[in-house]
Amino acid sequence: MTTLRAFTCSLTVPQYGIPFYLQYLAHWPEYFIVAEAPGGELMGYIMGKAEGSVAREDWHGHVTALSVAPEFRRLGLAAKLMDMLEEISERKGGFFVDLFVRVSNQVAVSMYKQLGYSVYRTVIEYYSASNGDPDEDAYDMRKALSRDTEKRSIIPLPHPVRPEDIE
Amino acid sequence: MAARGHVQDPNDRRLRPIYDYLDNGNNKMAIQQADKLLKKHKDLHCAKVLKAIGLQRTGKQDEAFTLAQEVATLEPTDDNSLQALTILYREMHRPELVTKLYEAAVKKVPLSEEYHSHLFMAYARVGEYKKMQQAGMALYKIVPKNPYYFWSVMSLVMQAISAQDEKLAQTMFLPLAERMVEKMVKEEKIEAEAEVQLYFMILERLGKCEEALEVIRGPLGEKLTSELQSRESKCMMLYQRLQRWPEGNALASKLLLKNPDDWQFYSCYFDSLFHLIDQSWTEEGEGFHLAMTFVEDRIKAEDQKETRQLRGPYLGRLELIHRLRERGCPEEAQLGEPWDLMTQYFSQFGDKPCCITDLKLYLHLMPPEQHLKFIRGLGEAVPLGGESEEEGGSVFPEDTKALQRHLCVCQLSRALGLHHALSPEGKLRVIRDLKAHYHHGLKFGEESMAWQGIGLLQEGLSHSPSNAQFKLLLLLLYCHLGAFEPVVDLYSSLDAKHVQHDTIGYLLTRYAEPLGQFAAASQSCNFTLRFFHSNQKDTSEYIIQAYKYGAFEKIPEFIALRSRLNQSLHFAQVRTERMLLDLFLEADIVLSLEESVKSMSLTPEEDDIPWDTLRDNRDLTVLTSWDPRDRWEHRRASMEEECLWLRMRSLTLRLLAALTALGRAHQQQNSLGSENGVGDKASVAARLFSQLEQALQSAACLSEKRSQYPFLGPPSTRLAAALACGSCQCQTSALQLTVHLQELETMGLDESTELQTRICNTFKSLVIQLQEMSNKCNGDLLEMKDSRLKTQPSLLENLVFFLETMSVVLWVASQCAKVIRPLKASLQKKKKKKKDTNTATPAVVCGFQVLTGGLQEVLSQVLEHIKTQELGLTALKLASLTLEPHTQEEESFIRAGMDKVHSSYLRSLQELGDLLKRRAETLKTLKI
């Protein structure tokens, strides 16, 4: 039981720098949703954007960040927030929703699989360490939306790609 | 920056290499290339600007500015120059110059959509709302695109928000904005969702809820599709404001049927229903019945579900009991006994970590005599698992779910104030135990317990290296023992990010300098200031983005965020402390005090602290505490104390700036013969000094009635210690000389006997006060006594106060010399002329010699003391200390903690000794 509302700046989450959040709020405010507990505690938030081109049939919703505080885990909150992001992307006429996740993050990968996402491709050395050295590969996971009736957007690529090859 | 569209343009081709050099950070080559190009093409203005960018980035700001202005005065209209100048001005932090640039450009090219739009954005960057409104309309007239029109409307709204006079907002700006939108509505020109959002914002701010409701429910409202439930939430808000309870209740009920877990609508539902009862829309009994049936139906539906049950309906029932009880309705009994319902809740959700935060809200529904029964009942309702009896009768939780339930029971008994001995040992116990130990240790001032606390926390940290609570507690404990060195690593391993520099940075800046770790203090100030400065700049950029994407609702939010950071108490403190620290470290050592003050652009007249709007952004809940009830009271008291301390520090700083104006005033007087400047300066210093005296008085009052904060509460300021050791008083006496010296400067030496006597008395008193401060530094920082290690961190703090105060006195003394020297010379000249045979030295000159002699003596004593302490500490054999019986592992952690404190003391002493030695050097040169 949760209050879901639009993210406002009065709430400040330290995970990323302030500019990062402002950039999203200025451009895609509807994609920024926070969940609050009845006592007012911040439970978690999701942040995303819409990008791509309709002509190329890759207009889609993207999950930039999804975060749930430890004491509010295992309540299905992440699923609820993902569901909302998908609904927003449906309304915008997106073909699919995608997200990047560390290949080692098995918990997250299996959660996304449960939510209907599948690995579309592997992006080599997508993540880098704080010193700039390549750190880890990412899975680009996708879930087709109703507009993509034949689910063409999620047919897995046969080969991994490099970060510079993705948009 | 290198991305330019038209490759065909020969100028673009010529400029390309310069852009590339700049992009790659090769500024020197960029400058060379620009010079080469300018030799051939004198009027290629953009090359000049690019050269200026190169100069700016290599630290040649003045040259860069001159070059840029050469181009700017020509009022360029080529895209390359304009964009390059925009970049340059932004890097120079001169956004107002960009507006001038484009004002000139649109005058020359009045039909350019691009330049007009740049002009609008330039105004946005500096917050010129009125000009934005005009620029938006000008744009719309050239190119009738809706966004431009609404930029103009939004700028009117911003004028309303920023207007000092709310009446002006309500009667002028907002109605005008409303009419502008209405015009578009009538002409059926509304296109985008953002436009409807903006219309709604205007109506809402005007309090026109009926009209707003009509918009939201009407065809325009259909455009609100991006945000989920946007129309519903807005309707609900308006129903409440309009007190339209029947509609509000129907909507809440509809939304809860759709999502019985959406908590905000439970309170909407109950609120509206109770209002209906109060207004006799519904008969009371019937109304309560309705509410109870509604909640119980939601629960039934939930009970029947196979999959994950939602918490909403069950908590909704508790909320209803709470509300019925508030109204004194006996009907609440029909919903059940709170303790029973909460036990049920626990059996359903007790394995979720959030169970405690949920139930905490309703624990007050149980009378105290039920508490014990309730807690015992929880154990019975859900066995904690694990049958294995350990020695001592402890039971271990069997799996993580049982562990979680166990934790929840512990938390509930804590929250109920039952200090229960029911917990078996487990992983979680470690955390609580550590805290208990450490709490205990502090409550009784038993230092051996504090060491034990450190040992346990260090041990805990070795098992859970990322536990933030362990780190924070350790950090605090080390600081209280006066050891800052280990804190540096602890804090950096917390990985505090971004806005946390504002919210928890106080943990660091409160202790670094006061504990004698000046290098670390410098570094932490720098981090913090970098954060604040970069955010000021960034926020403006995103305000512009929000205009571009029509996220109008976000613009006031961004501006509020910027003010929140600009008005932060912590920001003001760090700014002030950073400057003081720079002076302590460098003034009259690396640079003269005067040069140091000048390089910080510090002036006595200017107060850069927004006293009336200072905000306390500190996160005082970052340390988990058992007793959150007093926190607000402590916060208020702490804020008052912090502000007072900040005021004293800032006044000290400004008086030091006034001090440096002394010598200058004298030179001015001689060369220009004008006394106006001197008079103003004198009054500024006198005013600042009387403010400082007032602050000192308030400080004395405050410290008398000062409440002690709990260990996990806000840290207290240095105020009490500064008063106790005499630092505030002595610095104030020294700074009073600023005022006296100004008087002496105007009076001269031959007609100021009384004033000179006063000055000499102050000189004497300064030596006495410093001697007393030095006495308060005596004693052993660290002492081994009958197998105990005893610390006296206050001695370290006093040494820092001594250093600060000695520096202030020396700066004042040095300015004294500067003022007296020419006065003495002119007196001698006069005497020669008059053939006066009285060769007695003026009183103030004699007094000054006594002062320097006295200072010399005190300073050598303290330096000697520091040397002795350093030798003593180095000789101390901590390994020979016999500790109370512990396991070998425990002992090793305690010893490691002791070593850290020991090493930290040594470093602090060394930094203090080095600085004092350099101060002693400056003392040698003090002569008239």
mmCIF file of N, CA, C and O in Angstrom, chain B residues 477-539:
data_model
loop_
_atom_site.group_PDB
_atom_site.id
_atom_site.type_symbol
_atom_site.label_atom_id
_atom_site.label_comp_id
_atom_site.label_asym_id
_atom_site.label_seq_id
_atom_site.Cartn_x
_atom_site.Cartn_y
_atom_site.Cartn_z
ATOM 1 N N LEU B 477 31.901 8.607 17.000
ATOM 2 C CA LEU B 477 32.646 8.217 18.193
ATOM 3 C C LEU B 477 34.094 8.722 18.116
ATOM 4 O O LEU B 477 34.619 9.261 19.089
ATOM 5 N N TYR B 478 34.715 8.566 16.948
ATOM 6 C CA TYR B 478 36.079 9.077 16.775
ATOM 7 C C TYR B 478 36.111 10.589 16.971
ATOM 8 O O TYR B 478 37.021 11.121 17.613
ATOM 9 N N CYS B 479 35.122 11.275 16.410
ATOM 10 C CA CYS B 479 35.108 12.736 16.541
ATOM 11 C C CYS B 479 34.998 13.133 18.002
ATOM 12 O O CYS B 479 35.652 14.068 18.450
ATOM 13 N N HIS B 480 34.178 12.414 18.738
ATOM 14 C CA HIS B 480 34.033 12.760 20.147
ATOM 15 C C HIS B 480 35.296 12.479 20.937
ATOM 16 O O HIS B 480 35.533 13.080 21.974
ATOM 17 N N LEU B 481 36.101 11.561 20.425
ATOM 18 C CA LEU B 481 37.382 11.310 21.078
ATOM 19 C C LEU B 481 38.450 12.256 20.542
ATOM 20 O O LEU B 481 39.616 12.171 20.912
ATOM 21 N N GLY B 482 38.045 13.152 19.634
ATOM 22 C CA GLY B 482 38.979 14.148 19.145
ATOM 23 C C GLY B 482 39.875 13.669 18.019
ATOM 24 O O GLY B 482 40.871 14.307 17.711
ATOM 25 N N ALA B 483 39.529 12.531 17.410
ATOM 26 C CA ALA B 483 40.393 11.974 16.371
ATOM 27 C C ALA B 483 39.717 12.081 15.020
ATOM 28 O O ALA B 483 38.768 11.364 14.741
ATOM 29 N N PHE B 484 40.207 12.975 14.186
ATOM 30 C CA PHE B 484 39.568 13.148 12.889
ATOM 31 C C PHE B 484 40.190 12.295 11.797
ATOM 32 O O PHE B 484 39.559 11.981 10.802
ATOM 33 N N GLU B 485 41.440 11.920 11.987
ATOM 34 C CA GLU B 485 42.129 11.187 10.914
ATOM 35 C C GLU B 485 41.373 9.958 10.412
ATOM 36 O O GLU B 485 41.180 9.802 9.210
ATOM 37 N N PRO B 486 40.883 9.079 11.305
ATOM 38 C CA PRO B 486 40.166 7.907 10.797
ATOM 39 C C PRO B 486 38.848 8.264 10.103
ATOM 40 O O PRO B 486 38.325 7.489 9.310
ATOM 41 N N VAL B 487 38.333 9.455 10.391
ATOM 42 C CA VAL B 487 37.043 9.855 9.837
ATOM 43 C C VAL B 487 37.118 10.080 8.332
ATOM 44 O O VAL B 487 36.167 9.821 7.606
ATOM 45 N N VAL B 488 38.290 10.532 7.866
ATOM 46 C CA VAL B 488 38.432 10.834 6.448
ATOM 47 C C VAL B 488 38.084 9.609 5.604
ATOM 48 O O VAL B 488 37.264 9.680 4.691
ATOM 49 N N ASP B 489 38.681 8.473 5.949
ATOM 50 C CA ASP B 489 38.410 7.264 5.172
ATOM 51 C C ASP B 489 36.986 6.768 5.380
ATOM 52 O O ASP B 489 36.338 6.302 4.448
ATOM 53 N N LEU B 490 36.518 6.855 6.615
ATOM 54 C CA LEU B 490 35.161 6.397 6.895
ATOM 55 C C LEU B 490 34.155 7.163 6.052
ATOM 56 O O LEU B 490 33.281 6.588 5.413
ATOM 57 N N TYR B 491 34.315 8.486 6.042
ATOM 58 C CA TYR B 491 33.364 9.307 5.311
ATOM 59 C C TYR B 491 33.462 9.036 3.820
ATOM 60 O O TYR B 491 32.442 8.904 3.140
ATOM 61 N N SER B 492 34.675 8.894 3.317
ATOM 62 C CA SER B 492 34.763 8.696 1.870
ATOM 63 C C SER B 492 34.229 7.311 1.498
ATOM 64 O O SER B 492 33.692 7.137 0.417
ATOM 65 N N SER B 493 34.317 6.342 2.414
ATOM 66 C CA SER B 493 33.757 5.036 2.088
ATOM 67 C C SER B 493 32.234 5.053 2.162
ATOM 68 O O SER B 493 31.565 4.163 1.658
ATOM 69 N N LEU B 494 31.660 6.060 2.797
ATOM 70 C CA LEU B 494 30.200 6.204 2.784
ATOM 71 C C LEU B 494 29.719 6.594 1.401
ATOM 72 O O LEU B 494 28.550 6.470 1.073
ATOM 73 N N ASP B 495 30.678 7.099 0.584
ATOM 74 C CA ASP B 495 30.362 7.469 -0.779
ATOM 75 C C ASP B 495 29.215 8.479 -0.827
ATOM 76 O O ASP B 495 28.241 8.297 -1.547
ATOM 77 N N ALA B 496 29.317 9.498 -0.006
ATOM 78 C CA ALA B 496 28.290 10.533 0.010
ATOM 79 C C ALA B 496 28.262 11.206 -1.342
ATOM 80 O O ALA B 496 29.302 11.511 -1.900
ATOM 81 N N LYS B 497 27.070 11.361 -1.876
ATOM 82 C CA LYS B 497 26.989 11.884 -3.236
ATOM 83 C C LYS B 497 26.142 13.130 -3.289
ATOM 84 O O LYS B 497 25.170 13.261 -2.572
ATOM 85 N N HIS B 498 26.512 13.973 -4.225
ATOM 86 C CA HIS B 498 25.662 15.076 -4.645
ATOM 87 C C HIS B 498 25.000 15.798 -3.494
ATOM 88 O O HIS B 498 25.667 16.385 -2.672
ATOM 89 N N VAL B 499 23.671 15.668 -3.445
ATOM 90 C CA VAL B 499 22.930 16.474 -2.487
ATOM 91 C C VAL B 499 23.300 16.109 -1.048
ATOM 92 O O VAL B 499 23.099 16.887 -0.128
ATOM 93 N N GLN B 500 23.919 14.970 -0.839
ATOM 94 C CA GLN B 500 24.343 14.613 0.513
ATOM 95 C C GLN B 500 25.473 15.516 1.023
ATOM 96 O O GLN B 500 25.662 15.626 2.221
ATOM 97 N N HIS B 501 26.199 16.161 0.093
ATOM 98 C CA HIS B 501 27.187 17.141 0.554
ATOM 99 C C HIS B 501 26.481 18.209 1.380
ATOM 100 O O HIS B 501 27.040 18.753 2.308
ATOM 101 N N ASP B 502 25.233 18.504 0.998
ATOM 102 C CA ASP B 502 24.458 19.501 1.734
ATOM 103 C C ASP B 502 23.828 18.887 2.980
ATOM 104 O O ASP B 502 23.824 19.493 4.039
ATOM 105 N N THR B 503 23.310 17.662 2.862
ATOM 106 C CA THR B 503 22.502 17.126 3.950
ATOM 107 C C THR B 503 23.307 16.440 5.044
ATOM 108 O O THR B 503 22.911 16.476 6.197
ATOM 109 N N ILE B 504 24.420 15.790 4.715
ATOM 110 C CA ILE B 504 25.188 15.157 5.790
ATOM 111 C C ILE B 504 26.628 15.666 5.874
ATOM 112 O O ILE B 504 27.405 15.198 6.698
ATOM 113 N N GLY B 505 26.947 16.644 5.045
ATOM 114 C CA GLY B 505 28.298 17.207 5.068
ATOM 115 C C GLY B 505 28.657 17.795 6.424
ATOM 116 O O GLY B 505 29.826 17.893 6.779
ATOM 117 N N TYR B 506 27.637 18.166 7.192
ATOM 118 C CA TYR B 506 27.896 18.774 8.496
ATOM 119 C C TYR B 506 28.698 17.843 9.400
ATOM 120 O O TYR B 506 29.462 18.294 10.253
ATOM 121 N N LEU B 507 28.560 16.545 9.202
ATOM 122 C CA LEU B 507 29.292 15.588 10.029
ATOM 123 C C LEU B 507 30.796 15.790 9.874
ATOM 124 O O LEU B 507 31.569 15.564 10.801
ATOM 125 N N LEU B 508 31.175 16.190 8.663
ATOM 126 C CA LEU B 508 32.588 16.323 8.362
ATOM 127 C C LEU B 508 33.107 17.702 8.752
ATOM 128 O O LEU B 508 34.116 17.839 9.439
ATOM 129 N N THR B 509 32.402 18.731 8.282
ATOM 130 C CA THR B 509 32.919 20.083 8.456
ATOM 131 C C THR B 509 32.851 20.538 9.913
ATOM 132 O O THR B 509 33.579 21.432 10.307
ATOM 133 N N ARG B 510 31.994 19.905 10.698
ATOM 134 C CA ARG B 510 31.916 20.293 12.098
ATOM 135 C C ARG B 510 33.212 19.940 12.843
ATOM 136 O O ARG B 510 33.587 20.594 13.800
ATOM 137 N N TYR B 511 33.889 18.885 12.388
ATOM 138 C CA TYR B 511 34.982 18.377 13.214
ATOM 139 C C TYR B 511 36.389 18.557 12.660
ATOM 140 O O TYR B 511 37.349 18.586 13.425
ATOM 141 N N ALA B 512 36.512 18.667 11.335
ATOM 142 C CA ALA B 512 37.857 18.613 10.757
ATOM 143 C C ALA B 512 38.771 19.711 11.312
ATOM 144 O O ALA B 512 39.792 19.417 11.937
ATOM 145 N N GLU B 513 38.416 20.958 11.092
ATOM 146 C CA GLU B 513 39.295 22.053 11.528
ATOM 147 C C GLU B 513 39.351 22.140 13.049
ATOM 148 O O GLU B 513 40.439 22.258 13.623
ATOM 149 N N PRO B 514 38.205 22.047 13.745
ATOM 150 C CA PRO B 514 38.254 22.173 15.207
ATOM 151 C C PRO B 514 39.114 21.113 15.883
ATOM 152 O O PRO B 514 39.523 21.277 17.022
ATOM 153 N N LEU B 515 39.384 19.997 15.172
ATOM 154 C CA LEU B 515 40.230 18.969 15.766
ATOM 155 C C LEU B 515 41.654 19.024 15.213
ATOM 156 O O LEU B 515 42.432 18.089 15.363
ATOM 157 N N GLY B 516 41.966 20.125 14.543
ATOM 158 C CA GLY B 516 43.347 20.342 14.150
ATOM 159 C C GLY B 516 43.803 19.604 12.907
ATOM 160 O O GLY B 516 44.993 19.361 12.741
ATOM 161 N N GLN B 517 42.849 19.239 12.027
ATOM 162 C CA GLN B 517 43.254 18.585 10.777
ATOM 163 C C GLN B 517 42.941 19.545 9.640
ATOM 164 O O GLN B 517 41.912 19.438 8.971
ATOM 165 N N PHE B 518 43.882 20.470 9.444
ATOM 166 C CA PHE B 518 43.596 21.581 8.541
ATOM 167 C C PHE B 518 43.585 21.163 7.080
ATOM 168 O O PHE B 518 42.762 21.645 6.303
ATOM 169 N N ALA B 519 44.467 20.254 6.712
ATOM 170 C CA ALA B 519 44.504 19.828 5.308
ATOM 171 C C ALA B 519 43.199 19.125 4.952
ATOM 172 O O ALA B 519 42.591 19.403 3.917
ATOM 173 N N ALA B 520 42.766 18.242 5.832
ATOM 174 C CA ALA B 520 41.511 17.528 5.584
ATOM 175 C C ALA B 520 40.340 18.496 5.562
ATOM 176 O O ALA B 520 39.410 18.340 4.769
ATOM 177 N N ALA B 521 40.393 19.505 6.413
ATOM 178 C CA ALA B 521 39.308 20.480 6.455
ATOM 179 C C ALA B 521 39.215 21.234 5.142
ATOM 180 O O ALA B 521 38.132 21.417 4.593
ATOM 181 N N SER B 522 40.378 21.634 4.619
ATOM 182 C CA SER B 522 40.411 22.326 3.326
ATOM 183 C C SER B 522 39.749 21.489 2.263
ATOM 184 O O SER B 522 38.932 21.964 1.494
ATOM 185 N N GLN B 523 40.133 20.217 2.250
ATOM 186 C CA GLN B 523 39.632 19.349 1.210
ATOM 187 C C GLN B 523 38.119 19.190 1.293
ATOM 188 O O GLN B 523 37.426 19.242 0.280
ATOM 189 N N SER B 524 37.601 19.009 2.500
ATOM 190 C CA SER B 524 36.164 18.777 2.579
ATOM 191 C C SER B 524 35.390 20.044 2.242
ATOM 192 O O SER B 524 34.322 19.973 1.637
ATOM 193 N N CYS B 525 35.944 21.208 2.586
ATOM 194 C CA CYS B 525 35.291 22.454 2.168
ATOM 195 C C CYS B 525 35.240 22.546 0.645
ATOM 196 O O CYS B 525 34.229 22.932 0.069
ATOM 197 N N ASN B 526 36.350 22.173 0.015
ATOM 198 C CA ASN B 526 36.393 22.278 -1.442
ATOM 199 C C ASN B 526 35.355 21.416 -2.112
ATOM 200 O O ASN B 526 34.663 21.849 -3.022
ATOM 201 N N PHE B 527 35.237 20.167 -1.659
ATOM 202 C CA PHE B 527 34.224 19.274 -2.222
ATOM 203 C C PHE B 527 32.854 19.909 -2.142
ATOM 204 O O PHE B 527 32.100 19.950 -3.102
ATOM 205 N N THR B 528 32.555 20.397 -0.946
ATOM 206 C CA THR B 528 31.229 20.931 -0.705
ATOM 207 C C THR B 528 30.959 22.133 -1.595
ATOM 208 O O THR B 528 29.909 22.225 -2.226
ATOM 209 N N LEU B 529 31.922 23.038 -1.661
ATOM 210 C CA LEU B 529 31.688 24.249 -2.438
ATOM 211 C C LEU B 529 31.554 23.938 -3.918
ATOM 212 O O LEU B 529 30.742 24.532 -4.615
ATOM 213 N N ARG B 530 32.343 22.980 -4.384
ATOM 214 C CA ARG B 530 32.228 22.597 -5.790
ATOM 215 C C ARG B 530 30.809 22.147 -6.089
ATOM 216 O O ARG B 530 30.222 22.503 -7.100
ATOM 217 N N PHE B 531 30.252 21.341 -5.182
ATOM 218 C CA PHE B 531 28.884 20.871 -5.377
ATOM 219 C C PHE B 531 27.910 22.039 -5.487
ATOM 220 O O PHE B 531 27.115 22.130 -6.415
ATOM 221 N N PHE B 532 27.987 22.960 -4.542
ATOM 222 C CA PHE B 532 27.023 24.062 -4.526
ATOM 223 C C PHE B 532 27.169 24.951 -5.765
ATOM 224 O O PHE B 532 26.183 25.326 -6.388
ATOM 225 N N HIS B 533 28.413 25.258 -6.120
ATOM 226 C CA HIS B 533 28.600 26.157 -7.254
ATOM 227 C C HIS B 533 28.136 25.540 -8.549
ATOM 228 O O HIS B 533 27.489 26.185 -9.358
ATOM 229 N N SER B 534 28.452 24.253 -8.744
ATOM 230 C CA SER B 534 28.076 23.666 -10.022
ATOM 231 C C SER B 534 26.557 23.560 -10.119
ATOM 232 O O SER B 534 25.995 23.705 -11.191
ATOM 233 N N ASN B 535 25.895 23.361 -9.013
ATOM 234 C CA ASN B 535 24.445 23.244 -9.107
ATOM 235 C C ASN B 535 23.761 24.552 -9.421
ATOM 236 O O ASN B 535 22.734 24.572 -10.089
ATOM 237 N N GLN B 536 24.345 25.641 -8.934
ATOM 238 C CA GLN B 536 23.776 26.938 -9.279
ATOM 239 C C GLN B 536 23.727 27.099 -10.792
ATOM 240 O O GLN B 536 22.743 27.545 -11.347
ATOM 241 N N LYS B 537 24.843 26.704 -11.413
ATOM 242 C CA LYS B 537 24.942 26.869 -12.862
ATOM 243 C C LYS B 537 24.008 25.896 -13.584
ATOM 244 O O LYS B 537 23.280 26.276 -14.483
ATOM 245 N N ASP B 538 24.051 24.641 -13.154
ATOM 246 C CA ASP B 538 23.279 23.616 -13.847
ATOM 247 C C ASP B 538 21.785 23.889 -13.830
ATOM 248 O O ASP B 538 21.103 23.686 -14.823
ATOM 249 N N THR B 539 21.276 24.336 -12.683
ATOM 250 C CA THR B 539 19.835 24.498 -12.565
ATOM 251 C C THR B 539 19.309 25.421 -13.665
ATOM 252 O O THR B 539 18.283 25.125 -14.267
#
